PDB file of C-alpha atoms in Angstrom:
ATOM      1  CA  UNK L   1      -9.581 -18.657  22.587  1.00  0.00           C
ATOM      2  CA  UNK L   2      -6.764 -16.723  24.275  1.00  0.00           C
ATOM      3  CA  UNK L   3      -4.122 -14.223  23.180  1.00  0.00           C
ATOM      4  CA  UNK L   4      -1.478 -16.773  24.184  1.00  0.00           C
ATOM      5  CA  UNK L   5      -2.977 -19.272  21.722  1.00  0.00           C
ATOM      6  CA  UNK L   6      -2.981 -16.662  18.973  1.00  0.00           C
ATOM      7  CA  UNK L   7       0.645 -15.794  19.684  1.00  0.00           C
ATOM      8  CA  UNK L   8       1.658 -19.472  19.635  1.00  0.00           C
ATOM      9  CA  UNK L   9      -0.297 -20.072  16.409  1.00  0.00           C
ATOM     10  CA  UNK L  10       1.409 -17.155  14.620  1.00  0.00           C
ATOM     11  CA  UNK L  11       4.836 -18.302  15.836  1.00  0.00           C
ATOM     12  CA  UNK L  12       4.282 -21.816  14.439  1.00  0.00           C
ATOM     13  CA  UNK L  13       2.997 -20.430  11.141  1.00  0.00           C
ATOM     14  CA  UNK L  14       6.109 -18.259  10.781  1.00  0.00           C
ATOM     15  CA  UNK L  15       8.616 -20.921  11.848  1.00  0.00           C
ATOM     16  CA  UNK L  16       6.986 -23.889  10.088  1.00  0.00           C
ATOM     17  CA  UNK L  17       7.865 -26.019  13.079  1.00  0.00           C
ATOM     18  CA  UNK L  18       6.440 -26.650  16.553  1.00  0.00           C
ATOM     19  CA  UNK L  19       9.959 -27.130  17.947  1.00  0.00           C
ATOM     20  CA  UNK L  20      11.332 -23.857  16.539  1.00  0.00           C
ATOM     21  CA  UNK L  21       8.187 -21.979  17.619  1.00  0.00           C
ATOM     22  CA  UNK L  22       8.465 -23.388  21.144  1.00  0.00           C
ATOM     23  CA  UNK L  23      12.059 -22.155  21.327  1.00  0.00           C
ATOM     24  CA  UNK L  24      11.000 -18.722  20.058  1.00  0.00           C
ATOM     25  CA  UNK L  25       8.232 -18.238  22.650  1.00  0.00           C
ATOM     26  CA  UNK L  26      10.145 -19.999  25.465  1.00  0.00           C
ATOM     27  CA  UNK L  27       7.659 -22.770  26.295  1.00  0.00           C
ATOM     28  CA  UNK L  28       7.878 -26.544  26.191  1.00  0.00           C
ATOM     29  CA  UNK L  29       6.847 -28.094  22.887  1.00  0.00           C
ATOM     30  CA  UNK L  30       4.248 -30.208  24.682  1.00  0.00           C
ATOM     31  CA  UNK L  31       2.638 -27.084  26.164  1.00  0.00           C
ATOM     32  CA  UNK L  32       2.622 -25.436  22.748  1.00  0.00           C
ATOM     33  CA  UNK L  33       1.002 -28.475  21.140  1.00  0.00           C
ATOM     34  CA  UNK L  34      -1.643 -28.578  23.861  1.00  0.00           C
ATOM     35  CA  UNK L  35      -2.577 -24.904  23.336  1.00  0.00           C
ATOM     36  CA  UNK L  36      -2.878 -25.361  19.555  1.00  0.00           C
ATOM     37  CA  UNK L  37      -5.014 -28.465  20.054  1.00  0.00           C
ATOM     38  CA  UNK L  38      -7.288 -26.402  22.289  1.00  0.00           C
ATOM     39  CA  UNK L  39      -7.467 -23.657  19.647  1.00  0.00           C
ATOM     40  CA  UNK L  40      -8.278 -26.140  16.857  1.00  0.00           C
ATOM     41  CA  UNK L  41     -10.934 -27.711  19.067  1.00  0.00           C
ATOM     42  CA  UNK L  42     -12.473 -24.286  19.685  1.00  0.00           C
ATOM     43  CA  UNK L  43     -12.468 -23.463  15.967  1.00  0.00           C
ATOM     44  CA  UNK L  44     -13.591 -26.992  15.095  1.00  0.00           C
ATOM     45  CA  UNK L  45     -11.076 -27.310  12.260  1.00  0.00           C
ATOM     46  CA  UNK L  46      -7.390 -28.238  11.816  1.00  0.00           C
ATOM     47  CA  UNK L  47      -5.081 -25.253  11.330  1.00  0.00           C
ATOM     48  CA  UNK L  48      -1.947 -27.179  10.315  1.00  0.00           C
ATOM     49  CA  UNK L  49      -0.918 -30.097   8.156  1.00  0.00           C
ATOM     50  CA  UNK L  50       1.659 -32.009  10.212  1.00  0.00           C
ATOM     51  CA  UNK L  51       4.500 -34.092   8.748  1.00  0.00           C
ATOM     52  CA  UNK L  52       8.035 -35.157   9.623  1.00  0.00           C
ATOM     53  CA  UNK L  53       9.368 -32.193   7.652  1.00  0.00           C
ATOM     54  CA  UNK L  54       7.386 -29.674   9.725  1.00  0.00           C
ATOM     55  CA  UNK L  55       3.965 -28.072   9.449  1.00  0.00           C
ATOM     56  CA  UNK L  56       2.043 -26.130   6.824  1.00  0.00           C
ATOM     57  CA  UNK L  57      -1.128 -24.086   7.191  1.00  0.00           C
ATOM     58  CA  UNK L  58      -4.411 -25.582   6.065  1.00  0.00           C
ATOM     59  CA  UNK L  59      -6.806 -23.406   4.089  1.00  0.00           C
ATOM     60  CA  UNK L  60      -8.550 -22.536   7.364  1.00  0.00           C
ATOM     61  CA  UNK L  61      -5.162 -21.795   8.893  1.00  0.00           C
ATOM     62  CA  UNK L  62      -4.281 -19.364   6.083  1.00  0.00           C
ATOM     63  CA  UNK L  63      -7.520 -17.459   6.666  1.00  0.00           C
ATOM     64  CA  UNK L  64      -7.139 -17.493  10.433  1.00  0.00           C
ATOM     65  CA  UNK L  65      -3.526 -16.251  10.254  1.00  0.00           C
ATOM     66  CA  UNK L  66      -4.642 -12.912   8.793  1.00  0.00           C
ATOM     67  CA  UNK L  67      -7.119 -12.414  11.625  1.00  0.00           C
ATOM     68  CA  UNK L  68      -4.689 -13.560  14.329  1.00  0.00           C
ATOM     69  CA  UNK L  69      -1.982 -11.164  13.151  1.00  0.00           C
ATOM     70  CA  UNK L  70      -4.470  -8.279  13.048  1.00  0.00           C
ATOM     71  CA  UNK L  71      -5.723  -9.030  16.568  1.00  0.00           C
ATOM     72  CA  UNK L  72      -2.207  -9.216  18.000  1.00  0.00           C
ATOM     73  CA  UNK L  73      -1.288  -5.962  16.245  1.00  0.00           C
ATOM     74  CA  UNK L  74      -4.302  -4.224  17.758  1.00  0.00           C
ATOM     75  CA  UNK L  75      -3.394  -5.498  21.237  1.00  0.00           C
ATOM     76  CA  UNK L  76       0.153  -4.193  20.791  1.00  0.00           C
ATOM     77  CA  UNK L  77      -1.179  -0.840  19.568  1.00  0.00           C
ATOM     78  CA  UNK L  78      -3.507  -0.547  22.551  1.00  0.00           C
ATOM     79  CA  UNK L  79      -0.702  -1.412  24.947  1.00  0.00           C
ATOM     80  CA  UNK L  80       1.682   1.121  23.424  1.00  0.00           C
ATOM     81  CA  UNK L  81      -0.987   3.834  23.422  1.00  0.00           C
ATOM     82  CA  UNK L  82      -1.718   3.409  27.125  1.00  0.00           C
ATOM     83  CA  UNK L  83       1.950   3.237  28.061  1.00  0.00           C
ATOM     84  CA  UNK L  84       2.855   6.389  26.125  1.00  0.00           C
ATOM     85  CA  UNK L  85      -0.111   8.654  26.866  1.00  0.00           C
ATOM     86  CA  UNK L  86       2.123  11.249  28.503  1.00  0.00           C
ATOM     87  CA  UNK L  87       5.336  10.387  26.661  1.00  0.00           C
ATOM     88  CA  UNK L  88       6.873  10.647  23.224  1.00  0.00           C
ATOM     89  CA  UNK L  89       4.953   8.423  20.760  1.00  0.00           C
ATOM     90  CA  UNK L  90       6.609   5.063  20.248  1.00  0.00           C
ATOM     91  CA  UNK L  91       5.849   1.712  18.696  1.00  0.00           C
ATOM     92  CA  UNK L  92       5.607   0.075  15.280  1.00  0.00           C
ATOM     93  CA  UNK L  93       3.586   1.722  12.504  1.00  0.00           C
ATOM     94  CA  UNK L  94       3.007  -0.187   9.263  1.00  0.00           C
ATOM     95  CA  UNK L  95       2.436   2.137   6.308  1.00  0.00           C
ATOM     96  CA  UNK L  96       1.343   1.060   2.816  1.00  0.00           C
ATOM     97  CA  UNK L  97       2.408   2.845  -0.349  1.00  0.00           C
ATOM     98  CA  UNK L  98       1.058   2.328  -3.836  1.00  0.00           C
ATOM     99  CA  UNK L  99       3.877   1.729  -6.325  1.00  0.00           C
ATOM    100  CA  UNK L 100       3.372   4.991  -8.172  1.00  0.00           C
ATOM    101  CA  UNK L 101       3.718   7.238  -5.099  1.00  0.00           C
ATOM    102  CA  UNK L 102       6.684   5.454  -3.541  1.00  0.00           C
ATOM    103  CA  UNK L 103       9.253   7.448  -5.506  1.00  0.00           C
ATOM    104  CA  UNK L 104       7.793  10.724  -4.239  1.00  0.00           C
ATOM    105  CA  UNK L 105       7.004   9.852  -0.635  1.00  0.00           C
ATOM    106  CA  UNK L 106       8.917   6.861   0.762  1.00  0.00           C
ATOM    107  CA  UNK L 107      12.284   8.470   1.532  1.00  0.00           C
ATOM    108  CA  UNK L 108      10.925  11.841   2.757  1.00  0.00           C
ATOM    109  CA  UNK L 109       8.482  10.032   5.051  1.00  0.00           C
ATOM    110  CA  UNK L 110      11.184   7.802   6.523  1.00  0.00           C
ATOM    111  CA  UNK L 111      13.432  10.794   7.134  1.00  0.00           C
ATOM    112  CA  UNK L 112      10.666  12.898   8.672  1.00  0.00           C
ATOM    113  CA  UNK L 113       9.512  10.145  11.037  1.00  0.00           C
ATOM    114  CA  UNK L 114      13.078   9.426  12.138  1.00  0.00           C
ATOM    115  CA  UNK L 115      13.670  13.135  12.839  1.00  0.00           C
ATOM    116  CA  UNK L 116      10.424  13.972  14.636  1.00  0.00           C
ATOM    117  CA  UNK L 117       9.484  10.634  16.215  1.00  0.00           C
ATOM    118  CA  UNK L 118      12.709   8.687  16.835  1.00  0.00           C
ATOM    119  CA  UNK L 119      10.899   6.117  19.001  1.00  0.00           C
ATOM    120  CA  UNK L 120       8.490   5.159  16.219  1.00  0.00           C
ATOM    121  CA  UNK L 121       9.598   2.251  14.040  1.00  0.00           C
ATOM    122  CA  UNK L 122       8.098   2.838  10.589  1.00  0.00           C
ATOM    123  CA  UNK L 123       7.545  -0.232   8.412  1.00  0.00           C
ATOM    124  CA  UNK L 124       6.905   0.638   4.768  1.00  0.00           C
ATOM    125  CA  UNK L 125       5.275  -1.822   2.398  1.00  0.00           C
ATOM    126  CA  UNK L 126       4.937  -1.154  -1.335  1.00  0.00           C
ATOM    127  CA  UNK L 127       2.045  -2.972  -2.984  1.00  0.00           C
ATOM    128  CA  UNK L 128      -0.630  -2.786  -5.653  1.00  0.00           C
ATOM    129  CA  UNK L 129      -3.597  -0.699  -4.527  1.00  0.00           C
ATOM    130  CA  UNK L 130      -5.900  -3.730  -4.410  1.00  0.00           C
ATOM    131  CA  UNK L 131      -3.515  -5.562  -2.080  1.00  0.00           C
ATOM    132  CA  UNK L 132      -3.185  -2.514   0.170  1.00  0.00           C
ATOM    133  CA  UNK L 133      -6.975  -2.210   0.430  1.00  0.00           C
ATOM    134  CA  UNK L 134      -7.248  -5.834   1.563  1.00  0.00           C
ATOM    135  CA  UNK L 135      -4.486  -5.370   4.121  1.00  0.00           C
ATOM    136  CA  UNK L 136      -6.209  -2.268   5.497  1.00  0.00           C
ATOM    137  CA  UNK L 137      -9.500  -4.108   5.909  1.00  0.00           C
ATOM    138  CA  UNK L 138      -7.850  -6.987   7.744  1.00  0.00           C
ATOM    139  CA  UNK L 139      -5.781  -4.756  10.027  1.00  0.00           C
ATOM    140  CA  UNK L 140      -2.429  -5.962   8.683  1.00  0.00           C
ATOM    141  CA  UNK L 141      -1.345  -2.365   8.067  1.00  0.00           C
ATOM    142  CA  UNK L 142      -2.283   0.822   9.902  1.00  0.00           C
ATOM    143  CA  UNK L 143      -2.742   3.138   6.927  1.00  0.00           C
ATOM    144  CA  UNK L 144      -2.026   3.439   3.210  1.00  0.00           C
ATOM    145  CA  UNK L 145      -1.716   6.045   0.486  1.00  0.00           C
ATOM    146  CA  UNK L 146      -4.247   5.133  -2.215  1.00  0.00           C
ATOM    147  CA  UNK L 147      -6.219   6.873  -4.966  1.00  0.00           C
ATOM    148  CA  UNK L 148      -9.795   8.088  -4.874  1.00  0.00           C
ATOM    149  CA  UNK L 149     -11.531   5.785  -7.337  1.00  0.00           C
ATOM    150  CA  UNK L 150     -14.831   5.778  -5.447  1.00  0.00           C
ATOM    151  CA  UNK L 151     -14.126   2.417  -3.783  1.00  0.00           C
ATOM    152  CA  UNK L 152     -13.010   3.643  -0.340  1.00  0.00           C
ATOM    153  CA  UNK L 153     -16.417   3.739   1.352  1.00  0.00           C
ATOM    154  CA  UNK L 154     -15.333   1.360   4.119  1.00  0.00           C
ATOM    155  CA  UNK L 155     -12.251   3.459   5.000  1.00  0.00           C
ATOM    156  CA  UNK L 156     -11.683   6.731   6.784  1.00  0.00           C
ATOM    157  CA  UNK L 157     -10.208   8.862   4.012  1.00  0.00           C
ATOM    158  CA  UNK L 158      -8.118  12.052   4.109  1.00  0.00           C
ATOM    159  CA  UNK L 159      -7.649  13.691   0.673  1.00  0.00           C
ATOM    160  CA  UNK L 160      -4.099  15.020   0.508  1.00  0.00           C
ATOM    161  CA  UNK L 161      -3.022  15.709  -3.078  1.00  0.00           C
ATOM    162  CA  UNK L 162      -4.172  16.035  -6.679  1.00  0.00           C
ATOM    163  CA  UNK L 163      -1.749  14.917  -9.412  1.00  0.00           C
ATOM    164  CA  UNK L 164      -1.951  15.714 -13.108  1.00  0.00           C
ATOM    165  CA  UNK L 165      -1.484  12.812 -15.530  1.00  0.00           C
ATOM    166  CA  UNK L 166       0.572  13.267 -18.691  1.00  0.00           C
ATOM    167  CA  UNK L 167       1.466  11.226 -21.745  1.00  0.00           C
ATOM    168  CA  UNK L 168       4.957   9.846 -21.149  1.00  0.00           C
ATOM    169  CA  UNK L 169       7.010   8.445 -24.012  1.00  0.00           C
ATOM    170  CA  UNK L 170      10.583   7.829 -25.071  1.00  0.00           C
ATOM    171  CA  UNK L 171      12.255  10.871 -26.570  1.00  0.00           C
ATOM    172  CA  UNK L 172      12.185   9.154 -29.975  1.00  0.00           C
ATOM    173  CA  UNK L 173       8.432   8.477 -29.779  1.00  0.00           C
ATOM    174  CA  UNK L 174       7.358  11.772 -28.251  1.00  0.00           C
ATOM    175  CA  UNK L 175       4.684  13.577 -30.323  1.00  0.00           C
ATOM    176  CA  UNK L 176       5.963  16.719 -32.038  1.00  0.00           C
ATOM    177  CA  UNK L 177       3.526  19.007 -30.208  1.00  0.00           C
ATOM    178  CA  UNK L 178       3.923  19.706 -26.491  1.00  0.00           C
ATOM    179  CA  UNK L 179       0.222  19.192 -25.697  1.00  0.00           C
ATOM    180  CA  UNK L 180      -2.590  17.014 -27.004  1.00  0.00           C
ATOM    181  CA  UNK L 181      -6.231  16.372 -26.226  1.00  0.00           C
ATOM    182  CA  UNK L 182      -7.350  13.476 -24.074  1.00  0.00           C
ATOM    183  CA  UNK L 183      -9.124  12.025 -27.104  1.00  0.00           C
ATOM    184  CA  UNK L 184      -5.815  11.937 -29.025  1.00  0.00           C
ATOM    185  CA  UNK L 185      -3.906  10.514 -26.077  1.00  0.00           C
ATOM    186  CA  UNK L 186      -6.368   7.640 -25.700  1.00  0.00           C
ATOM    187  CA  UNK L 187      -5.703   6.547 -29.290  1.00  0.00           C
ATOM    188  CA  UNK L 188      -1.950   6.187 -28.719  1.00  0.00           C
ATOM    189  CA  UNK L 189      -0.586   2.667 -28.038  1.00  0.00           C
ATOM    190  CA  UNK L 190      -0.698   2.722 -24.240  1.00  0.00           C
ATOM    191  CA  UNK L 191       0.946   0.704 -21.491  1.00  0.00           C
ATOM    192  CA  UNK L 192      -1.256   0.993 -18.400  1.00  0.00           C
ATOM    193  CA  UNK L 193      -1.719  -0.720 -15.041  1.00  0.00           C
ATOM    194  CA  UNK L 194      -4.289  -3.493 -15.199  1.00  0.00           C
ATOM    195  CA  UNK L 195      -7.754  -3.034 -13.731  1.00  0.00           C
ATOM    196  CA  UNK L 196      -8.547  -2.192 -10.986  1.00  0.00           C
ATOM    197  CA  UNK L 197      -5.124  -0.826 -10.054  1.00  0.00           C
ATOM    198  CA  UNK L 198      -3.653   2.660 -10.177  1.00  0.00           C
ATOM    199  CA  UNK L 199      -4.848   5.141 -12.780  1.00  0.00           C
ATOM    200  CA  UNK L 200      -6.694   2.666 -15.001  1.00  0.00           C
ATOM    201  CA  UNK L 201     -10.212   3.131 -13.501  1.00  0.00           C
ATOM    202  CA  UNK L 202      -9.759   6.935 -13.539  1.00  0.00           C
ATOM    203  CA  UNK L 203      -8.760   6.991 -17.217  1.00  0.00           C
ATOM    204  CA  UNK L 204     -11.538   4.643 -18.304  1.00  0.00           C
ATOM    205  CA  UNK L 205     -14.196   6.497 -16.331  1.00  0.00           C
ATOM    206  CA  UNK L 206     -13.259   9.882 -17.812  1.00  0.00           C
ATOM    207  CA  UNK L 207     -13.139   8.402 -21.314  1.00  0.00           C
ATOM    208  CA  UNK L 208     -16.643   7.008 -20.819  1.00  0.00           C
ATOM    209  CA  UNK L 209     -17.936  10.319 -19.435  1.00  0.00           C
ATOM    210  CA  UNK L 210     -16.570  12.139 -22.497  1.00  0.00           C
ATOM    211  CA  UNK L 211     -18.060   9.611 -24.882  1.00  0.00           C
ATOM    212  CA  UNK L 212     -14.639   8.440 -26.094  1.00  0.00           C
ATOM    213  CA  UNK L 213     -13.617   4.906 -26.963  1.00  0.00           C
ATOM    214  CA  UNK L 214     -11.747   2.924 -24.344  1.00  0.00           C
ATOM    215  CA  UNK L 215      -7.985   3.599 -24.207  1.00  0.00           C
ATOM    216  CA  UNK L 216      -5.863   1.775 -26.789  1.00  0.00           C
ATOM    217  CA  UNK L 217      -4.049  -0.496 -24.325  1.00  0.00           C
ATOM    218  CA  UNK L 218      -1.307  -2.633 -25.854  1.00  0.00           C
ATOM    219  CA  UNK L 219       0.035  -3.976 -22.541  1.00  0.00           C
ATOM    220  CA  UNK L 220      -1.363  -4.300 -19.003  1.00  0.00           C
ATOM    221  CA  UNK L 221       1.515  -3.843 -16.559  1.00  0.00           C
ATOM    222  CA  UNK L 222       0.922  -3.036 -12.895  1.00  0.00           C
ATOM    223  CA  UNK L 223       4.592  -3.028 -11.847  1.00  0.00           C
ATOM    224  CA  UNK L 224       6.189   0.405 -12.175  1.00  0.00           C
ATOM    225  CA  UNK L 225       9.627  -1.122 -12.733  1.00  0.00           C
ATOM    226  CA  UNK L 226       8.400  -3.350 -15.589  1.00  0.00           C
ATOM    227  CA  UNK L 227       6.319  -0.509 -17.022  1.00  0.00           C
ATOM    228  CA  UNK L 228       9.420   1.707 -16.987  1.00  0.00           C
ATOM    229  CA  UNK L 229      11.463  -0.942 -18.796  1.00  0.00           C
ATOM    230  CA  UNK L 230       8.721  -1.375 -21.401  1.00  0.00           C
ATOM    231  CA  UNK L 231       8.543   2.364 -22.033  1.00  0.00           C
ATOM    232  CA  UNK L 232      12.308   2.628 -22.433  1.00  0.00           C
ATOM    233  CA  UNK L 233      12.181  -0.273 -24.901  1.00  0.00           C
ATOM    234  CA  UNK L 234       9.763   1.760 -27.025  1.00  0.00           C
ATOM    235  CA  UNK L 235       6.802  -0.600 -26.651  1.00  0.00           C
ATOM    236  CA  UNK L 236       4.332   2.251 -26.216  1.00  0.00           C
ATOM    237  CA  UNK L 237       3.372   5.310 -24.179  1.00  0.00           C
ATOM    238  CA  UNK L 238       1.736   5.629 -20.771  1.00  0.00           C
ATOM    239  CA  UNK L 239      -0.626   7.995 -18.982  1.00  0.00           C
ATOM    240  CA  UNK L 240       0.779   8.607 -15.515  1.00  0.00           C
ATOM    241  CA  UNK L 241       1.868  11.381 -13.171  1.00  0.00           C
ATOM    242  CA  UNK L 242       5.502  12.337 -13.764  1.00  0.00           C
ATOM    243  CA  UNK L 243       6.830  11.456 -10.277  1.00  0.00           C
ATOM    244  CA  UNK L 244       7.104   7.650 -10.711  1.00  0.00           C
ATOM    245  CA  UNK L 245       9.301   8.220 -13.783  1.00  0.00           C
ATOM    246  CA  UNK L 246      11.008  11.477 -12.793  1.00  0.00           C
ATOM    247  CA  UNK L 247      14.613  10.143 -12.845  1.00  0.00           C
ATOM    248  CA  UNK L 248      14.247   8.963 -16.457  1.00  0.00           C
ATOM    249  CA  UNK L 249      12.540  12.231 -17.428  1.00  0.00           C
ATOM    250  CA  UNK L 250      15.366  14.285 -15.853  1.00  0.00           C
ATOM    251  CA  UNK L 251      17.927  12.192 -17.759  1.00  0.00           C
ATOM    252  CA  UNK L 252      16.136  12.832 -21.050  1.00  0.00           C
ATOM    253  CA  UNK L 253      15.320   9.145 -21.520  1.00  0.00           C
ATOM    254  CA  UNK L 254      11.586   9.843 -21.316  1.00  0.00           C
ATOM    255  CA  UNK L 255       9.581  12.869 -22.417  1.00  0.00           C
ATOM    256  CA  UNK L 256       6.331  14.409 -21.210  1.00  0.00           C
ATOM    257  CA  UNK L 257       3.393  15.628 -23.293  1.00  0.00           C
ATOM    258  CA  UNK L 258       0.635  17.610 -21.570  1.00  0.00           C
ATOM    259  CA  UNK L 259      -2.870  16.156 -21.878  1.00  0.00           C
ATOM    260  CA  UNK L 260      -5.808  18.567 -21.830  1.00  0.00           C
ATOM    261  CA  UNK L 261      -9.336  19.147 -23.162  1.00  0.00           C
ATOM    262  CA  UNK L 262     -10.016  17.767 -20.574  1.00  0.00           C
ATOM    263  CA  UNK L 263      -7.011  17.334 -18.335  1.00  0.00           C
ATOM    264  CA  UNK L 264      -6.523  14.089 -16.423  1.00  0.00           C
ATOM    265  CA  UNK L 265      -6.095  14.134 -12.649  1.00  0.00           C
ATOM    266  CA  UNK L 266      -6.023  11.634  -9.831  1.00  0.00           C
ATOM    267  CA  UNK L 267      -6.671  12.390  -6.173  1.00  0.00           C
ATOM    268  CA  UNK L 268      -4.209  10.891  -3.710  1.00  0.00           C
ATOM    269  CA  UNK L 269      -5.787   9.959  -0.373  1.00  0.00           C
ATOM    270  CA  UNK L 270      -4.553   8.657   2.971  1.00  0.00           C
ATOM    271  CA  UNK L 271      -6.753   5.796   4.198  1.00  0.00           C
ATOM    272  CA  UNK L 272      -7.230   3.766   7.353  1.00  0.00           C
ATOM    273  CA  UNK L 273      -9.784   1.296   8.645  1.00  0.00           C
ATOM    274  CA  UNK L 274     -13.078   2.792   9.780  1.00  0.00           C
ATOM    275  CA  UNK L 275     -13.392   0.092  12.443  1.00  0.00           C
ATOM    276  CA  UNK L 276      -9.923  -0.145  14.028  1.00  0.00           C
ATOM    277  CA  UNK L 277      -8.597   2.741  16.154  1.00  0.00           C
ATOM    278  CA  UNK L 278      -5.120   4.120  15.549  1.00  0.00           C
ATOM    279  CA  UNK L 279      -2.447   3.956  18.216  1.00  0.00           C
ATOM    280  CA  UNK L 280      -0.830   7.180  19.405  1.00  0.00           C
ATOM    281  CA  UNK L 281       2.186   6.389  17.232  1.00  0.00           C
ATOM    282  CA  UNK L 282       0.038   5.698  14.164  1.00  0.00           C
ATOM    283  CA  UNK L 283      -1.998   8.881  14.708  1.00  0.00           C
ATOM    284  CA  UNK L 284       1.249  10.856  14.872  1.00  0.00           C
ATOM    285  CA  UNK L 285       2.465   9.356  11.578  1.00  0.00           C
ATOM    286  CA  UNK L 286      -0.935  10.033   9.973  1.00  0.00           C
ATOM    287  CA  UNK L 287      -0.795  13.768  10.690  1.00  0.00           C
ATOM    288  CA  UNK L 288       2.890  13.970   9.844  1.00  0.00           C
ATOM    289  CA  UNK L 289       2.191  12.386   6.441  1.00  0.00           C
ATOM    290  CA  UNK L 290      -0.584  14.862   5.632  1.00  0.00           C
ATOM    291  CA  UNK L 291       1.645  17.826   6.487  1.00  0.00           C
ATOM    292  CA  UNK L 292       4.638  16.369   4.656  1.00  0.00           C
ATOM    293  CA  UNK L 293       2.731  15.742   1.418  1.00  0.00           C
ATOM    294  CA  UNK L 294       1.420  19.325   1.444  1.00  0.00           C
ATOM    295  CA  UNK L 295       4.971  20.618   1.962  1.00  0.00           C
ATOM    296  CA  UNK L 296       6.342  18.476  -0.882  1.00  0.00           C
ATOM    297  CA  UNK L 297       3.653  19.852  -3.182  1.00  0.00           C
ATOM    298  CA  UNK L 298       4.169  23.472  -2.127  1.00  0.00           C
ATOM    299  CA  UNK L 299       7.940  23.433  -2.615  1.00  0.00           C
ATOM    300  CA  UNK L 300       7.720  21.657  -5.991  1.00  0.00           C
ATOM    301  CA  UNK L 301       9.343  18.407  -4.868  1.00  0.00           C
ATOM    302  CA  UNK L 302       6.131  16.540  -5.733  1.00  0.00           C
ATOM    303  CA  UNK L 303       5.795  17.768  -9.308  1.00  0.00           C
ATOM    304  CA  UNK L 304       2.559  18.429 -11.202  1.00  0.00           C
ATOM    305  CA  UNK L 305       0.552  18.380  -7.987  1.00  0.00           C
ATOM    306  CA  UNK L 306      -1.587  20.586  -5.786  1.00  0.00           C
ATOM    307  CA  UNK L 307      -2.676  19.960  -2.214  1.00  0.00           C
ATOM    308  CA  UNK L 308      -6.280  19.135  -1.344  1.00  0.00           C
TER     309      UNK L 308
END
C-alpha cells in the first residue's frame, strides 16, 4: 500500500468517477485503475461498485475512506510542520464545534486566527458531540470543543470553561419567580438534546445523584435551531446555558430563570486525539483557543461562565 494509492482512492471516492479522478490527479485513467486494482488486491476486497454511471464505495470502501483521509491528513500535517519549523505556522487546521458553543466561539475564533496566524486556514465544522468524538478518533479533525461527561478517556483533554445552565422559556411561559430549585425545574415540560448529546447526560446524572426523578422530557431535539424554534412556539422549556439562545434572550423573545439548590453546570473542554500528534499550525490554534475562551469569559462576552 502506498500514499499514491491512498490519494488516488480518495480522489475517486470524491469524484465518483475514474475519469474525473484521473483528470484531477493528472495521471492516465489506465494508470489510476491499475493502482486501485493493486490496492484492492492488497486489501483483499473490492472498494468500489463499478457501473456505466460511475462508481460507488462498497461497505469496505466506506470504512477505508475514513482511514485513508486520516492518513493523508497526518502526512500533510507532518510535511507542514517540518517545512515551517522556523517560520510562521501555516497549513490547514480542522476544528470541531458542538452546536451549543458555536454561537459563542465560532466567529471570535475565526477572527483571532486570521489576525494572529494569517497563513493558517481554519476549517470549522459544527456537529453533534457524538459525531465530533468519532471524527477525533479517526483523525478526520484535529481538535474539538466538547463537554466533560466522563467519556473522554481516549482523548487529551484541556478544561477551558464552566457554564451555568438555566431554565429558558418564552416570556409568556416564564415562571413568576426569578429562581427555582433543580427539583422544580426537572418537573417542567422540557425540550432537551437526545442522549448522549450535549447537556442531557449531565442533567440526568445530577438528577440521579440527588435522588430526583428523571427530567420531564416532552421532546428530544439535538439541533439548536430546531430546539430554538420549538421553544419560541411554546412547546416547552429547556435547560441550557444562555449563549446558544442569547440573541432571542436579548430581544425579549425568551426569558431566563436561575436554577439552584443545586445549580447545574457543564464543563467545556478542548479535546484532541491521544495518539495523533498535532502539527505546528494545529498546536498554535489549540493554545490560541484556550486563551481566547478565557478572555471571552473574563470580559463577559461568554455569559454565565467562568474559566477553568
